[in-house]
Short mmCIF file of C-alpha atoms and ligand atoms in Angstrom, two decimals:
data_model
loop_
_atom_site.label_atom_id
_atom_site.label_comp_id
_atom_site.label_asym_id
_atom_site.label_seq_id
_atom_site.Cartn_x
_atom_site.Cartn_y
_atom_site.Cartn_z
CA UNK A 1 40.13 75.92 65.74
CA UNK A 2 43.89 75.51 63.82
CA UNK A 3 46.60 77.82 64.56
CA UNK A 4 47.84 76.84 61.07
CA UNK A 5 47.05 75.61 58.01
CA UNK A 6 48.44 74.26 54.88
CA UNK A 7 45.92 73.96 52.20
CA UNK A 8 47.15 71.54 48.99
CA UNK A 9 50.83 71.96 49.10
CA UNK A 10 52.98 71.64 45.87
CA UNK A 11 56.59 72.09 45.37
CA UNK A 12 58.76 71.16 42.70
CA UNK A 13 62.34 71.55 42.20
CA UNK A 14 63.84 71.98 38.65
CA UNK A 15 67.91 71.04 38.61
CA UNK A 16 68.79 71.20 35.08
CA UNK A 17 66.19 69.19 33.21
CA UNK A 18 65.26 67.09 36.31
CA UNK A 19 61.89 67.63 38.08
CA UNK A 20 61.64 66.64 41.63
CA UNK A 21 57.96 66.41 42.74
CA UNK A 22 58.44 67.11 46.78
CA UNK A 23 55.27 67.94 47.51
CA UNK A 24 52.24 66.61 45.67
CA UNK A 25 49.00 67.98 47.31
CA UNK A 26 49.86 68.49 51.12
CA UNK A 27 47.28 69.64 53.55
CA UNK A 28 47.56 69.73 57.17
CA UNK A 29 45.95 71.50 60.37
CA UNK A 30 47.78 72.26 63.50
CA UNK A 31 45.68 72.62 66.49
CA UNK A 32 47.11 74.11 69.82
CA UNK A 33 48.20 71.79 72.22
CA UNK A 34 49.03 69.23 70.08
CA UNK A 35 52.70 67.95 69.06
CA UNK A 36 52.61 66.36 65.56
CA UNK A 37 55.40 64.12 63.95
CA UNK A 38 56.18 64.00 60.86
CA UNK A 39 57.93 60.65 59.39
CA UNK A 40 58.96 59.72 56.60
CA UNK A 41 62.01 58.41 54.83
CA UNK A 42 64.88 60.53 53.56
CA UNK A 43 63.94 62.26 50.65
CA UNK A 44 60.02 62.40 51.29
CA UNK A 45 59.35 66.00 51.57
CA UNK A 46 59.48 66.55 55.33
CA UNK A 47 62.26 69.21 54.91
CA UNK A 48 60.89 71.09 52.62
CA UNK A 49 57.30 71.17 54.17
CA UNK A 50 58.86 72.38 57.28
CA UNK A 51 60.50 75.25 54.89
CA UNK A 52 57.24 76.06 53.42
CA UNK A 53 55.01 75.81 56.11
CA UNK A 54 57.94 78.64 57.88
CA UNK A 55 57.34 80.81 54.99
CA UNK A 56 61.21 80.19 53.80
CA UNK A 57 60.46 78.55 50.83
CA UNK A 58 56.82 79.49 48.66
CA UNK A 59 54.93 76.81 47.93
CA UNK A 60 54.44 76.43 44.40
CA UNK A 61 50.81 75.71 44.93
CA UNK A 62 48.61 75.75 47.87
CA UNK A 63 48.18 78.22 50.71
CA UNK A 64 49.72 78.67 54.28
CA UNK A 65 48.49 80.24 57.07
CA UNK A 66 49.49 80.98 60.31
CA UNK A 67 46.65 82.15 63.08
CA UNK A 68 44.50 83.44 60.09
CA UNK A 69 46.85 84.93 58.29
CA UNK A 70 48.39 84.39 55.28
CA UNK A 71 51.98 83.35 54.94
CA UNK A 72 52.64 82.03 51.77
CA UNK A 73 53.20 84.18 48.60
CA UNK A 74 53.51 87.50 50.39
CA UNK A 75 56.60 89.75 50.50
CA UNK A 76 59.73 88.54 52.70
CA UNK A 77 59.35 91.24 55.21
CA UNK A 78 55.47 90.38 55.97
CA UNK A 79 57.03 86.54 56.18
CA UNK A 80 59.51 87.85 58.51
CA UNK A 81 57.26 89.77 60.66
CA UNK A 82 54.44 86.90 61.10
CA UNK A 83 57.82 84.27 61.67
CA UNK A 84 58.75 86.34 64.15
CA UNK A 85 55.45 86.91 66.31
CA UNK A 86 53.87 83.62 65.74
CA UNK A 87 56.57 80.84 64.70
CA UNK A 88 59.60 79.00 66.43
CA UNK A 89 61.63 77.78 63.31
CA UNK A 90 64.57 75.23 64.15
CA UNK A 91 66.03 73.98 60.22
CA UNK A 92 68.70 71.26 60.10
CA UNK A 93 72.18 72.56 60.58
CA UNK A 94 70.92 75.14 63.23
CA UNK A 95 69.84 78.41 62.95
CA UNK A 96 72.44 80.33 64.85
CA UNK A 97 74.29 83.41 64.17
CA UNK A 98 78.24 83.03 64.09
CA UNK A 99 78.81 86.19 65.89
CA UNK A 100 76.30 85.88 68.51
CA UNK A 101 76.67 83.78 72.12
CA UNK A 102 74.20 81.34 73.05
CA UNK A 103 72.51 83.29 75.29
CA UNK A 104 72.66 86.22 72.79
CA UNK A 105 70.86 83.98 70.13
CA UNK A 106 68.48 82.81 72.16
CA UNK A 107 67.59 86.22 73.53
CA UNK A 108 67.54 87.83 69.85
CA UNK A 109 63.99 87.53 68.94
CA UNK A 110 62.69 88.14 71.89
CA UNK A 111 64.68 91.02 71.92
CA UNK A 112 63.57 91.96 68.52
CA UNK A 113 59.57 91.49 69.59
CA UNK A 114 60.33 93.96 72.12
CA UNK A 115 59.95 91.35 74.91
CA UNK A 116 63.19 90.47 76.43
CA UNK A 117 63.52 87.61 78.49
CA UNK A 118 66.82 86.82 79.59
CA UNK A 119 65.84 84.72 82.60
CA UNK A 120 63.36 82.66 80.84
CA UNK A 121 66.56 82.03 77.93
CA UNK A 122 68.56 80.69 80.94
CA UNK A 123 66.26 78.84 82.43
CA UNK A 124 65.37 76.78 78.96
CA UNK A 125 69.07 76.48 78.53
CA UNK A 126 69.31 75.18 81.63
CA UNK A 127 66.77 72.75 81.20
CA UNK A 128 68.64 71.66 77.90
CA UNK A 129 71.69 71.00 79.56
CA UNK A 130 73.17 74.02 78.34
CA UNK A 131 73.87 76.18 81.62
CA UNK A 132 77.36 75.63 81.44
CA UNK A 133 77.63 76.80 77.77
CA UNK A 134 75.85 80.29 78.08
CA UNK A 135 78.75 82.44 76.37
CA UNK A 136 80.53 80.16 73.74
CA UNK A 137 79.88 81.13 70.26
CA UNK A 138 77.91 78.47 67.61
CA UNK A 139 81.32 77.36 66.24
CA UNK A 140 82.51 75.98 69.24
CA UNK A 141 79.52 74.04 70.44
CA UNK A 142 79.05 70.10 69.28
CA UNK A 143 76.51 68.98 66.73
CA UNK A 144 74.37 68.42 70.04
CA UNK A 145 74.78 71.29 71.99
CA UNK A 146 74.09 73.21 68.42
CA UNK A 147 71.04 71.58 68.13
CA UNK A 148 69.81 72.15 71.66
CA UNK A 149 70.97 75.93 71.25
CA UNK A 150 68.87 76.06 68.41
CA UNK A 151 65.60 74.77 69.95
CA UNK A 152 65.90 77.02 72.58
CA UNK A 153 66.96 80.13 70.16
CA UNK A 154 63.40 78.92 68.39
CA UNK A 155 61.20 78.27 71.48
CA UNK A 156 62.30 81.56 74.08
CA UNK A 157 59.59 84.33 72.79
CA UNK A 158 56.98 81.35 73.04
CA UNK A 159 55.61 81.22 69.47
CA UNK A 160 52.35 79.73 69.00
CA UNK A 161 53.81 77.02 66.73
CA UNK A 162 57.48 75.36 66.78
CA UNK A 163 58.46 74.19 63.70
CA UNK A 164 61.89 71.64 64.11
CA UNK A 165 63.63 69.69 61.81
CA UNK A 166 65.01 66.57 63.68
CA UNK A 167 65.80 68.34 66.86
CA UNK A 168 67.30 65.17 68.48
CA UNK A 169 69.33 64.03 65.25
CA UNK A 170 73.01 64.66 67.12
CA UNK A 171 71.86 63.54 70.92
CA UNK A 172 71.97 60.74 72.94
CA UNK A 173 69.06 58.86 74.34
CA UNK A 174 69.39 60.55 77.77
CA UNK A 175 69.33 63.88 76.30
CA UNK A 176 66.95 62.96 73.84
CA UNK A 177 64.14 62.25 76.46
CA UNK A 178 65.14 66.01 77.91
CA UNK A 179 64.71 67.70 74.62
CA UNK A 180 61.34 65.62 74.34
CA UNK A 181 60.28 66.76 77.80
CA UNK A 182 61.13 70.56 76.58
CA UNK A 183 58.98 70.37 73.60
CA UNK A 184 56.05 68.56 75.28
CA UNK A 185 56.44 70.86 78.45
CA UNK A 186 56.11 73.83 76.03
CA UNK A 187 53.19 72.96 73.58
CA UNK A 188 50.69 71.83 77.18
CA UNK A 189 51.96 74.99 79.19
CA UNK A 190 51.53 77.68 76.25
CA UNK A 191 49.07 75.68 74.67
CA UNK A 192 51.07 76.08 71.33
CA UNK A 193 51.57 73.36 68.86
CA UNK A 194 55.14 71.48 67.46
CA UNK A 195 55.55 69.82 64.37
CA UNK A 196 58.62 68.28 64.25
CA UNK A 197 60.55 65.96 61.57
CA UNK A 198 62.10 63.30 62.65
CA UNK A 199 63.69 59.48 62.30
CA UNK A 200 63.30 59.05 65.89
CA UNK A 201 60.69 56.10 67.14
CA UNK A 202 60.97 57.41 70.78
CA UNK A 203 60.03 60.89 69.57
CA UNK A 204 57.05 59.47 67.52
CA UNK A 205 56.03 57.26 70.54
CA UNK A 206 55.16 60.80 72.38
CA UNK A 207 53.73 62.64 70.06
CA UNK A 208 49.61 63.28 69.93
CA UNK A 209 49.92 62.72 66.26
CA UNK A 210 52.06 61.13 63.70
CA UNK A 211 51.55 61.74 60.06
CA UNK A 212 53.65 59.85 57.47
CA UNK A 213 54.58 61.30 54.34
CA UNK A 214 55.96 59.44 51.30
CA UNK A 215 57.07 60.86 47.94
CA UNK A 216 55.83 64.18 48.84
CA UNK A 217 52.05 62.58 50.00
CA UNK A 218 50.73 61.55 52.84
CA UNK A 219 50.97 57.90 52.94
CA UNK A 220 47.49 56.89 53.42
CA UNK A 221 45.88 59.66 51.00
N1 ATP B 301 66.94 72.90 47.24
C1 ATP B 301 66.63 71.69 46.38
N2 ATP B 301 67.02 71.61 44.66
C2 ATP B 301 66.46 70.57 44.09
N3 ATP B 301 65.74 69.18 45.03
C3 ATP B 301 65.71 69.43 46.13
C4 ATP B 301 65.98 70.64 46.88
N4 ATP B 301 65.69 70.16 48.53
C5 ATP B 301 65.33 69.10 48.29
N5 ATP B 301 65.05 68.90 47.06
C6 ATP B 301 64.69 67.23 46.70
O1 ATP B 301 63.31 67.34 47.25
C7 ATP B 301 63.24 65.81 47.64
C8 ATP B 301 62.61 65.97 49.50
O2 ATP B 301 63.49 66.35 50.03
P1 ATP B 301 63.38 66.67 51.98
O3 ATP B 301 64.67 67.48 51.87
O4 ATP B 301 62.22 67.54 52.03
O5 ATP B 301 62.80 65.23 52.28
P2 ATP B 301 63.36 65.03 53.83
O6 ATP B 301 62.20 64.11 54.14
O7 ATP B 301 63.64 66.05 54.68
O8 ATP B 301 64.85 63.94 53.77
P3 ATP B 301 65.61 63.82 55.04
O9 ATP B 301 65.11 62.93 56.04
O10 ATP B 301 67.05 63.42 54.57
O11 ATP B 301 65.89 65.05 55.64
C9 ATP B 301 64.38 65.45 47.38
O12 ATP B 301 64.03 64.14 46.19
C10 ATP B 301 65.59 66.17 47.24
O13 ATP B 301 66.19 65.61 46.51
#
């Protein structure tokens, strides 16, 4: 049984006369308890795929569903509700709200879902080495701290699927191991799933499944 399914996704971008075929027929089954890593050169389509899986972008063709519910081509309010209930999304550049401190950012989705869990949020931030930064605002964080706080914000409400774009891009090797441990622990403990785009061989080494994308298609397809 899968927690998320993507079938035959296409996404084309048009800028002037130029057409970029960012996704060209990508299908994916995301299974519970599995950490899936997406590898591919810069520009191969990883971020576009994650944005479509998150319902933040709509594919031009194909369908995305989460927990059996269709996410693609739904009104924004339906997608936002499905995202808040089932998905944790961490995109490049972070997903923190500027006027909320780290702790309030991390507890936000839980509060919106009617399941506030400040203790859980503090525990998660502590695991990620941010115990001293609970009351800092996003503008005061380093790149690596922003990435870790964004990851905590994506995980705190224990989503069925974590979708993360380069969560270890700006951290040192030791911090990277912490981040990977938190993600693996989350997947195992909750029988959730994670789909992570990365350039990190260390993260790929610890994945249950590694998928390679090239020019908007699976490499071996
Ligand atoms: N909003 C956009 N408008 C036009 N073209 C875009 C847009 N977003 C992405 N693209 C193009 O689509 C292709 C896939 O981009 P994407 O960001 O998905 O790649 P990526 O594999 O995530 O790259 P990176 O590893 O650098 O993050 C690239 O050619 C990119 O230039």
